[in-house]
Short mmCIF file of C-alpha atoms in Angstrom, two decimals:
data_model
loop_
_atom_site.label_atom_id
_atom_site.label_comp_id
_atom_site.label_asym_id
_atom_site.label_seq_id
_atom_site.Cartn_x
_atom_site.Cartn_y
_atom_site.Cartn_z
CA MET A 1 -39.36 34.85 -48.20
CA ASN A 2 -36.60 32.58 -46.87
CA MET A 3 -37.81 30.33 -44.06
CA LEU A 4 -35.91 27.80 -41.96
CA VAL A 5 -37.50 24.62 -40.60
CA ILE A 6 -35.69 23.07 -37.64
CA GLY A 7 -36.20 19.35 -37.06
CA SER A 8 -35.96 16.09 -38.96
CA GLY A 9 -39.23 14.15 -38.63
CA ALA A 10 -42.57 13.75 -40.40
CA ARG A 11 -43.95 16.77 -38.55
CA GLU A 12 -41.14 18.90 -39.96
CA HIS A 13 -41.57 17.30 -43.40
CA ILE A 14 -45.20 18.39 -43.68
CA ILE A 15 -44.42 21.83 -42.21
CA ALA A 16 -41.67 22.33 -44.79
CA LYS A 17 -43.78 21.01 -47.67
CA THR A 18 -46.69 23.27 -46.73
CA LEU A 19 -44.42 26.30 -46.40
CA SER A 20 -42.70 25.54 -49.73
CA ARG A 21 -45.89 26.43 -51.61
CA ASN A 22 -45.26 30.10 -50.81
CA ALA A 23 -41.72 30.44 -49.46
CA ASP A 24 -38.15 29.28 -50.08
CA VAL A 25 -37.59 26.61 -47.42
CA TYR A 26 -34.27 25.70 -45.85
CA THR A 27 -33.92 22.91 -43.31
CA TYR A 28 -31.63 22.18 -40.39
CA MET A 29 -31.99 18.48 -39.53
CA SER A 30 -30.25 15.92 -37.33
CA LYS A 31 -30.28 13.24 -40.06
CA LYS A 32 -30.86 13.13 -43.80
CA ASN A 33 -34.64 12.97 -44.08
CA PRO A 34 -35.44 12.21 -47.74
CA GLY A 35 -38.73 14.09 -47.69
CA LEU A 36 -37.23 17.23 -46.19
CA ILE A 37 -34.38 17.15 -48.68
CA ASP A 38 -36.85 17.02 -51.57
CA VAL A 39 -38.78 20.13 -50.49
CA SER A 40 -35.82 22.23 -49.35
CA ILE A 41 -33.81 24.76 -51.34
CA ASP A 42 -30.87 23.78 -49.16
CA TYR A 43 -30.31 21.84 -45.96
CA MET A 44 -27.76 21.23 -43.24
CA VAL A 45 -27.31 18.12 -41.11
CA GLY A 46 -26.19 18.72 -37.55
CA SER A 47 -27.13 18.52 -33.90
CA GLU A 48 -30.40 20.27 -33.10
CA SER A 49 -28.80 21.34 -29.80
CA ASP A 50 -25.97 23.18 -31.58
CA PHE A 51 -27.64 26.57 -31.52
CA ASP A 52 -24.55 28.43 -32.74
CA ALA A 53 -24.53 26.29 -35.88
CA ILE A 54 -28.26 26.87 -36.42
CA VAL A 55 -27.89 30.64 -36.06
CA SER A 56 -24.89 30.66 -38.40
CA TYR A 57 -26.78 28.63 -41.02
CA ALA A 58 -29.78 30.94 -40.73
CA LYS A 59 -27.64 34.04 -41.20
CA ASP A 60 -25.77 32.53 -44.15
CA ASN A 61 -29.08 31.96 -45.94
CA ASP A 62 -30.78 35.25 -45.06
CA ILE A 63 -33.53 33.51 -43.11
CA GLU A 64 -36.39 35.80 -42.12
CA ILE A 65 -38.45 33.35 -40.05
CA ALA A 66 -37.55 30.03 -38.41
CA PHE A 67 -40.25 27.45 -37.75
CA ILE A 68 -39.32 25.23 -34.80
CA GLY A 69 -40.60 21.65 -35.06
CA PRO A 70 -39.52 19.63 -31.98
CA GLU A 71 -39.70 20.48 -28.30
CA ALA A 72 -36.07 19.96 -27.21
CA PRO A 73 -34.69 23.08 -28.96
CA LEU A 74 -37.55 25.11 -27.49
CA GLU A 75 -36.62 23.92 -24.00
CA GLY A 76 -33.01 24.88 -24.67
CA GLY A 77 -33.91 28.41 -25.76
CA ILE A 78 -33.34 28.30 -29.53
CA VAL A 79 -36.02 30.96 -30.08
CA ASP A 80 -34.31 33.35 -27.67
CA GLN A 81 -30.97 32.91 -29.44
CA LEU A 82 -32.44 33.32 -32.93
CA ASN A 83 -34.40 36.38 -31.81
CA ASP A 84 -31.22 37.88 -30.36
CA ASN A 85 -29.70 37.53 -33.82
CA GLY A 86 -32.56 39.24 -35.60
CA ILE A 87 -34.37 36.10 -36.78
CA SER A 88 -38.07 35.80 -35.91
CA CYS A 89 -39.54 32.44 -34.91
CA VAL A 90 -42.74 30.46 -35.03
CA GLY A 91 -42.21 28.98 -31.60
CA PRO A 92 -42.25 30.25 -28.01
CA THR A 93 -39.31 31.55 -26.03
CA LYS A 94 -37.74 29.35 -23.36
CA LYS A 95 -39.85 30.93 -20.63
CA ALA A 96 -43.11 30.67 -22.55
CA ALA A 97 -42.33 27.09 -23.63
CA GLN A 98 -42.50 26.01 -20.00
CA ILE A 99 -46.17 25.29 -20.67
CA GLU A 100 -44.81 22.02 -22.12
CA THR A 101 -41.32 21.65 -20.71
CA ASN A 102 -42.27 22.10 -17.05
CA LYS A 103 -45.45 20.27 -16.03
CA ALA A 104 -45.31 21.81 -12.56
CA PHE A 105 -45.36 25.30 -14.12
CA MET A 106 -48.32 24.34 -16.28
CA ARG A 107 -50.43 23.00 -13.42
CA GLN A 108 -49.62 25.93 -11.12
CA LEU A 109 -50.65 28.36 -13.86
CA PHE A 110 -54.15 26.89 -13.78
CA VAL A 111 -54.35 27.44 -10.03
CA ASP A 112 -52.92 30.97 -10.01
CA TYR A 113 -55.10 32.24 -12.85
CA ASP A 114 -58.25 30.25 -12.06
CA ILE A 115 -58.40 28.54 -15.45
CA GLU A 116 -61.11 25.95 -16.05
CA GLY A 117 -60.25 22.38 -16.93
CA SER A 118 -57.82 21.73 -14.09
CA ILE A 119 -57.69 18.50 -12.11
CA LYS A 120 -56.54 17.12 -8.76
CA TYR A 121 -52.76 17.05 -8.85
CA GLY A 122 -49.60 17.57 -6.87
CA THR A 123 -45.98 18.40 -7.66
CA PHE A 124 -43.51 16.73 -5.32
CA TYR A 125 -39.79 16.98 -4.71
CA ASP A 126 -39.95 14.81 -1.60
CA LEU A 127 -40.53 11.08 -2.03
CA ASP A 128 -42.51 10.61 1.19
CA GLU A 129 -44.83 13.49 0.32
CA ALA A 130 -45.46 11.92 -3.10
CA TYR A 131 -46.35 8.63 -1.42
CA GLU A 132 -48.66 10.45 1.00
CA PHE A 133 -50.53 12.11 -1.88
CA ILE A 134 -51.08 8.74 -3.56
CA ASP A 135 -52.42 7.24 -0.33
CA GLU A 136 -54.70 10.18 0.45
CA LEU A 137 -56.08 10.39 -3.10
CA ASP A 138 -57.03 6.70 -2.80
CA GLU A 139 -57.88 6.38 -6.49
CA PRO A 140 -55.85 5.51 -9.60
CA VAL A 141 -53.11 8.02 -10.38
CA VAL A 142 -51.19 9.24 -13.39
CA VAL A 143 -47.42 9.58 -12.85
CA LYS A 144 -45.50 12.16 -14.90
CA PRO A 145 -41.85 13.18 -14.85
CA ILE A 146 -41.73 16.98 -14.58
CA GLY A 147 -39.74 17.61 -17.75
CA LEU A 148 -39.59 16.25 -21.30
CA THR A 149 -39.45 12.51 -21.93
CA GLY A 150 -40.32 12.31 -25.63
CA GLY A 151 -43.93 11.41 -24.92
CA LYS A 152 -42.94 8.15 -23.23
CA GLY A 153 -42.51 8.97 -19.54
CA VAL A 154 -46.15 9.10 -18.47
CA LYS A 155 -47.51 5.96 -16.81
CA ILE A 156 -51.09 5.31 -15.74
CA VAL A 157 -52.52 3.00 -13.10
CA GLY A 158 -54.76 0.54 -14.86
CA ASP A 159 -52.68 0.76 -18.03
CA GLN A 160 -48.89 0.57 -17.72
CA LEU A 161 -49.10 0.28 -13.93
CA GLU A 162 -51.18 -2.35 -12.14
CA SER A 163 -51.80 -0.47 -8.89
CA ASN A 164 -50.98 2.60 -6.84
CA GLU A 165 -48.30 0.52 -5.10
CA GLU A 166 -46.63 -0.03 -8.47
CA ALA A 167 -47.07 3.70 -9.11
CA LYS A 168 -45.00 4.35 -5.98
CA GLU A 169 -42.24 2.15 -7.38
CA TYR A 170 -42.24 4.17 -10.60
CA VAL A 171 -42.19 7.43 -8.62
CA LYS A 172 -39.06 6.20 -6.81
CA GLU A 173 -37.50 5.32 -10.17
CA ILE A 174 -38.15 8.86 -11.41
CA PHE A 175 -36.53 10.32 -8.28
CA ASP A 176 -33.56 7.96 -8.36
CA GLU A 177 -32.83 8.52 -12.05
CA LYS A 178 -33.69 12.25 -11.98
CA MET A 179 -35.81 11.44 -15.02
CA SER A 180 -36.21 14.37 -17.43
CA GLY A 181 -33.68 16.31 -15.36
CA TYR A 182 -35.75 16.71 -12.20
CA GLU A 183 -35.64 14.91 -8.87
CA GLY A 184 -39.37 15.33 -8.61
CA VAL A 185 -42.68 14.19 -10.03
CA VAL A 186 -46.17 15.38 -10.97
CA LEU A 187 -49.03 13.15 -9.77
CA GLU A 188 -52.54 13.54 -11.14
CA GLU A 189 -55.96 11.99 -10.77
CA LEU A 190 -56.86 9.54 -13.51
CA LEU A 191 -59.44 11.12 -15.79
CA VAL A 192 -62.18 9.01 -17.35
CA GLY A 193 -63.39 9.92 -20.83
CA GLU A 194 -62.04 10.31 -24.35
CA GLU A 195 -58.81 12.11 -25.24
CA TYR A 196 -58.61 14.59 -28.09
CA THR A 197 -56.34 17.31 -29.40
CA ILE A 198 -56.91 20.90 -30.44
CA GLN A 199 -53.99 22.83 -31.90
CA ALA A 200 -53.91 26.57 -32.47
CA PHE A 201 -51.93 29.32 -34.12
CA VAL A 202 -50.95 31.95 -31.52
CA ASP A 203 -49.42 35.41 -32.07
CA GLY A 204 -48.95 36.36 -28.41
CA GLU A 205 -52.50 37.68 -28.01
CA HIS A 206 -54.78 36.14 -30.64
CA ILE A 207 -55.52 32.45 -31.03
CA ILE A 208 -56.90 30.65 -34.10
CA PRO A 209 -57.85 27.03 -33.40
CA MET A 210 -57.49 24.21 -35.91
CA PRO A 211 -59.69 21.14 -36.50
CA ALA A 212 -59.82 18.72 -33.57
CA ALA A 213 -58.01 15.39 -33.92
CA GLN A 214 -57.74 12.19 -31.94
CA ASP A 215 -54.42 10.38 -31.56
CA HIS A 216 -53.92 6.65 -30.89
CA PRO A 217 -50.82 6.48 -28.66
CA HIS A 218 -50.88 2.77 -27.74
CA ALA A 219 -48.50 0.59 -29.72
CA PHE A 220 -50.87 -2.27 -30.52
CA GLU A 221 -54.31 -2.75 -32.02
CA GLY A 222 -57.24 -2.48 -29.66
CA ASN A 223 -55.58 0.43 -27.81
CA ILE A 224 -53.28 -1.79 -25.77
CA GLY A 225 -49.55 -1.91 -25.20
CA PRO A 226 -46.96 0.76 -24.41
CA ILE A 227 -47.65 4.45 -24.90
CA THR A 228 -45.75 5.71 -27.96
CA GLY A 229 -45.32 9.05 -29.67
CA GLY A 230 -48.52 8.26 -31.60
CA MET A 231 -49.50 5.44 -33.98
CA GLY A 232 -52.04 7.43 -35.96
CA SER A 233 -54.81 10.00 -35.77
CA TYR A 234 -57.93 11.23 -37.50
CA SER A 235 -60.03 14.37 -37.91
CA SER A 236 -63.58 14.91 -39.09
CA LYS A 237 -65.11 16.96 -41.91
CA ASP A 238 -66.97 19.19 -39.43
CA HIS A 239 -63.66 19.91 -37.61
CA LEU A 240 -65.12 18.32 -34.48
CA LEU A 241 -65.01 14.60 -33.60
CA PRO A 242 -67.75 11.95 -33.52
CA PHE A 243 -67.95 12.24 -29.72
CA LEU A 244 -67.06 15.97 -29.44
CA THR A 245 -69.76 18.66 -29.67
CA LYS A 246 -69.32 22.27 -30.77
CA ASP A 247 -69.86 23.36 -27.15
CA ASP A 248 -67.08 20.99 -25.99
CA TYR A 249 -64.79 22.35 -28.70
CA ASP A 250 -65.52 25.99 -27.85
CA ALA A 251 -64.98 25.34 -24.13
CA SER A 252 -61.59 23.79 -24.93
CA VAL A 253 -60.54 26.76 -27.06
CA SER A 254 -61.61 29.13 -24.27
CA ILE A 255 -59.30 27.26 -21.87
CA MET A 256 -56.44 27.61 -24.36
CA LYS A 257 -57.04 31.36 -24.77
CA LYS A 258 -57.01 31.87 -20.99
CA THR A 259 -53.79 29.85 -20.83
CA ILE A 260 -52.16 32.11 -23.42
CA ASP A 261 -53.24 35.20 -21.48
CA ALA A 262 -51.83 33.70 -18.27
CA ILE A 263 -48.47 32.87 -19.86
CA ALA A 264 -48.16 36.46 -21.08
CA GLN A 265 -48.82 37.77 -17.58
CA GLU A 266 -46.63 35.22 -15.80
CA GLU A 267 -43.67 35.18 -18.21
CA GLU A 268 -43.89 36.72 -21.70
CA PRO A 269 -46.10 36.52 -24.79
CA TYR A 270 -46.44 33.10 -26.37
CA LYS A 271 -45.95 32.97 -30.15
CA GLY A 272 -46.16 29.82 -32.23
CA ILE A 273 -48.26 26.67 -32.10
CA LEU A 274 -50.10 25.62 -28.95
CA TYR A 275 -51.17 21.99 -28.71
CA GLY A 276 -53.86 21.24 -26.16
CA GLN A 277 -54.37 17.62 -25.14
CA PHE A 278 -57.77 17.26 -23.48
CA MET A 279 -59.92 14.61 -21.89
CA LEU A 280 -63.65 14.95 -22.43
CA CYS A 281 -65.11 13.94 -19.08
CA LYS A 282 -68.63 13.75 -17.70
CA ASP A 283 -68.39 17.37 -16.55
CA GLY A 284 -66.67 18.73 -19.66
CA PRO A 285 -63.12 19.18 -21.03
CA LYS A 286 -60.11 18.71 -18.75
CA VAL A 287 -56.53 19.53 -19.74
CA ILE A 288 -54.13 16.60 -19.72
CA GLU A 289 -51.16 18.62 -20.91
CA TYR A 290 -49.93 21.19 -23.42
CA ASN A 291 -47.27 20.97 -26.09
CA ALA A 292 -45.46 24.06 -27.31
CA ARG A 293 -45.44 22.95 -30.96
CA PHE A 294 -47.36 20.89 -33.48
CA GLY A 295 -48.25 17.37 -32.43
CA ASP A 296 -47.00 14.37 -34.31
CA PRO A 297 -49.08 12.79 -35.90
CA GLU A 298 -51.79 15.45 -35.48
CA ALA A 299 -49.80 17.97 -37.55
CA MET A 300 -50.47 15.75 -40.55
CA ASN A 301 -54.25 15.91 -40.02
CA VAL A 302 -54.51 19.68 -39.84
CA LEU A 303 -51.81 20.75 -42.29
CA SER A 304 -53.14 18.41 -44.96
CA LEU A 305 -56.43 20.32 -44.65
CA LEU A 306 -54.94 23.83 -44.47
CA ASP A 307 -56.33 25.98 -47.28
CA SER A 308 -54.45 29.14 -46.29
CA ASN A 309 -50.87 30.30 -46.83
CA LEU A 310 -48.73 28.91 -43.96
CA ALA A 311 -45.86 31.25 -44.78
CA ASN A 312 -48.22 34.21 -44.46
CA ILE A 313 -49.65 32.79 -41.23
CA SER A 314 -46.09 32.49 -39.90
CA LYS A 315 -45.46 36.15 -40.71
CA GLN A 316 -48.67 37.13 -38.93
CA ILE A 317 -47.65 35.09 -35.87
CA VAL A 318 -44.33 36.90 -35.48
CA ASP A 319 -45.93 40.29 -36.25
CA GLY A 320 -48.85 39.77 -33.86
CA THR A 321 -51.44 40.21 -36.63
CA LEU A 322 -53.15 36.81 -36.92
CA ASP A 323 -56.17 36.92 -39.19
CA THR A 324 -58.52 34.40 -40.79
CA VAL A 325 -57.27 30.85 -41.43
CA VAL A 326 -59.22 28.45 -43.65
CA PHE A 327 -59.28 24.65 -43.46
CA LYS A 328 -60.90 22.35 -46.02
CA ARG A 329 -64.11 20.63 -44.98
CA LYS A 330 -62.66 17.15 -45.32
CA SER A 331 -61.93 14.25 -42.99
CA SER A 332 -58.34 13.03 -42.62
CA VAL A 333 -56.66 9.86 -41.39
CA CYS A 334 -52.98 9.41 -40.59
CA LYS A 335 -51.34 6.05 -39.86
CA TYR A 336 -47.75 5.52 -38.79
CA ILE A 337 -45.51 2.83 -40.24
CA VAL A 338 -43.11 1.68 -37.51
CA PRO A 339 -40.28 -0.88 -37.26
CA ASP A 340 -41.22 -4.45 -36.32
CA ASN A 341 -41.59 -4.93 -32.54
CA TYR A 342 -41.80 -1.18 -31.99
CA PRO A 343 -41.23 0.29 -29.44
CA ASN A 344 -38.77 -2.54 -28.65
CA THR A 345 -37.27 -2.28 -32.10
CA GLU A 346 -34.87 -4.82 -33.57
CA ALA A 347 -35.10 -3.65 -37.20
CA ASN A 348 -32.58 -0.79 -36.93
CA ASP A 349 -30.81 0.20 -40.16
CA THR A 350 -32.80 -2.16 -42.39
CA ILE A 351 -34.07 -0.84 -45.72
CA VAL A 352 -37.70 0.21 -46.17
CA GLU A 353 -39.04 0.52 -49.72
CA VAL A 354 -41.58 3.27 -50.42
CA ASP A 355 -43.40 3.66 -53.74
CA GLU A 356 -44.43 7.30 -53.37
CA GLU A 357 -45.91 7.46 -56.87
CA LYS A 358 -48.34 4.63 -56.18
CA ILE A 359 -49.17 6.06 -52.76
CA ASN A 360 -50.03 9.38 -54.40
CA ASP A 361 -52.02 7.59 -57.12
CA ASP A 362 -54.04 5.93 -54.36
CA GLY A 363 -54.94 9.38 -53.05
CA ALA A 364 -52.59 9.56 -50.06
CA ASP A 365 -49.37 11.34 -49.11
CA VAL A 366 -46.28 10.11 -47.30
CA TYR A 367 -44.16 11.97 -44.76
CA TYR A 368 -40.84 10.65 -43.53
CA ALA A 369 -40.13 10.49 -39.80
CA ALA A 370 -37.29 8.64 -38.03
CA VAL A 371 -35.62 7.28 -41.14
CA TYR A 372 -32.44 8.33 -42.89
CA LEU A 373 -30.99 8.30 -46.37
CA ASP A 374 -27.80 6.22 -46.66
CA ASP A 375 -24.92 6.74 -49.10
CA ASN A 376 -26.72 4.62 -51.73
CA ASN A 377 -29.91 6.72 -51.39
CA ASP A 378 -31.71 3.84 -49.70
CA ILE A 379 -34.17 4.71 -46.93
CA ARG A 380 -33.24 3.01 -43.67
CA LEU A 381 -35.16 2.55 -40.42
CA THR A 382 -34.05 3.69 -37.01
CA SER A 383 -35.59 2.55 -33.72
CA SER A 384 -38.56 4.92 -33.84
CA ARG A 385 -41.61 5.72 -35.94
CA ALA A 386 -40.69 5.62 -39.61
CA ILE A 387 -43.28 6.93 -42.04
CA ALA A 388 -46.62 8.72 -41.77
CA VAL A 389 -49.26 8.06 -44.43
CA ILE A 390 -52.09 10.61 -44.59
CA ALA A 391 -55.30 10.56 -46.60
CA GLU A 392 -58.24 12.94 -46.77
CA ASP A 393 -61.77 12.32 -48.02
CA ASP A 394 -65.38 13.22 -47.33
CA THR A 395 -65.75 10.82 -44.40
CA ILE A 396 -63.40 9.33 -41.84
CA ASN A 397 -64.27 5.87 -43.11
CA GLN A 398 -63.42 6.76 -46.71
CA ALA A 399 -60.12 8.39 -45.69
CA GLU A 400 -59.23 5.35 -43.59
CA GLU A 401 -59.80 3.01 -46.52
CA VAL A 402 -57.64 5.14 -48.81
CA CYS A 403 -54.90 5.22 -46.17
CA GLU A 404 -54.94 1.42 -45.76
CA GLU A 405 -54.74 0.84 -49.51
CA ALA A 406 -51.81 3.25 -49.85
CA ILE A 407 -49.85 1.56 -47.06
CA LYS A 408 -49.62 -1.58 -49.21
CA ASN A 409 -46.98 0.30 -51.21
CA ILE A 410 -44.52 0.34 -48.27
CA ASN A 411 -42.39 -2.76 -47.72
CA GLY A 412 -39.83 -3.72 -45.11
CA GLU A 413 -39.53 -4.96 -41.55
CA VAL A 414 -42.43 -2.77 -40.50
CA TYR A 415 -45.99 -2.82 -39.20
CA HIS A 416 -48.83 -0.39 -38.49
CA ARG A 417 -52.04 -0.26 -36.52
CA SER A 418 -54.65 -1.14 -39.14
CA ASP A 419 -57.46 -0.36 -36.67
CA VAL A 420 -56.69 3.36 -36.38
CA ALA A 421 -59.77 5.39 -37.39
CA THR A 422 -61.80 2.34 -38.39
CA GLU A 423 -65.57 2.49 -38.03
CA LYS A 424 -65.44 -0.19 -35.31
CA LEU A 425 -62.91 1.70 -33.19
CA ILE A 426 -64.72 5.02 -33.55
CA ASP A 427 -68.05 3.42 -32.64
CA GLU A 428 -66.39 2.10 -29.48
CA LYS A 429 -65.27 5.62 -28.59
CA ILE A 430 -68.73 7.05 -29.18
CA GLN A 431 -70.26 4.37 -26.98
CA HIS A 432 -67.62 4.89 -24.29
CA MET A 433 -68.38 8.61 -24.17
CA LYS A 434 -72.10 7.87 -23.80
CA GLU A 435 -71.32 5.59 -20.86
CA VAL A 436 -69.12 8.24 -19.26
CA LYS A 437 -71.94 10.79 -19.53
CA GLY A 438 -74.50 8.26 -18.30
CA GLU A 439 -76.57 8.45 -21.47
#
């Protein structure tokens, strides 16, 4: 089966590599990703917003199924255009993808269909009304642009914002700049607890959840600094998390299933990957937001553990026949290598040296993200996350140690969060959750 992967990052690299075990993989990427090139039968470099070029490339290579990696093409309607040309997709249509691309749509869906896990929130297109909500809530708020901002538009009082007054200033900035394409904002109560992710395969009706994972979005060690696309993540052998019970997990999956049912009623069936970002609070799971595709880095955690045929799963998704999916009973740890001073990068276009053979010998794998191959076949940094290193082992602690050892084989103007998934950090999260629950 000929399959097309759209996208050019580490998420797409591991998707393509996993698919290549059972399918002929072609890739359409915005820059020459060395990892994607290695696992692809053929590839094309071009703008991921040039849908005509993507469709033409798919037709030229007799593509049966396209697997959409990033969110921007989904927002633009790439699935609709490919479907119109007889090419099935692992990814939702433009209308169904609103669960990620339109935060106002997502929150209203919870109200209209009485889905658990909702929170106090408001969507505002009037600045004074937004200010009034902040004043009346009289507790720390989370400020979100309505549309896509690459995971970097959300700001939280007590984290990136000092007070609700500073939150008002940021709200005005969002309005003035029409950030993410909307002169409006979503305001939410600040949840207290531990964040976690559950991703699922969805065929429009059926949902098969994957192992839970926890991302570390802050740029610096100790969970401080700017929110990034994700500095690393881990998953546990039991497919739960050290602070997440089976009941919490099942409740989260139930919320996701009800969301899928609501999208089908409100718009049209959702097919692809659904990413649920949750906060485990004192009174159970609450939904922070959804993504309409695999998370990055969480895709590395779950796909490294996948013991089923992803190409076959993709066929079942488009056919509406999802069946059993098996994941290895292993723990996994992913850490991102990023340019020095990230996210305020000054190391653009410098060379990064990667000894893949030694990394593999150490028991880890490497997936290339925002890097590119130059004319001399050197790997060069851009301004964003560069390389994901993933290891799996019996325990989180063992996988973390393997990951750290493997990272020594990457050299350049780079750094990483060495504390991701360490025993100390996880113990802090367990203790925090006990405090939240009053135990």
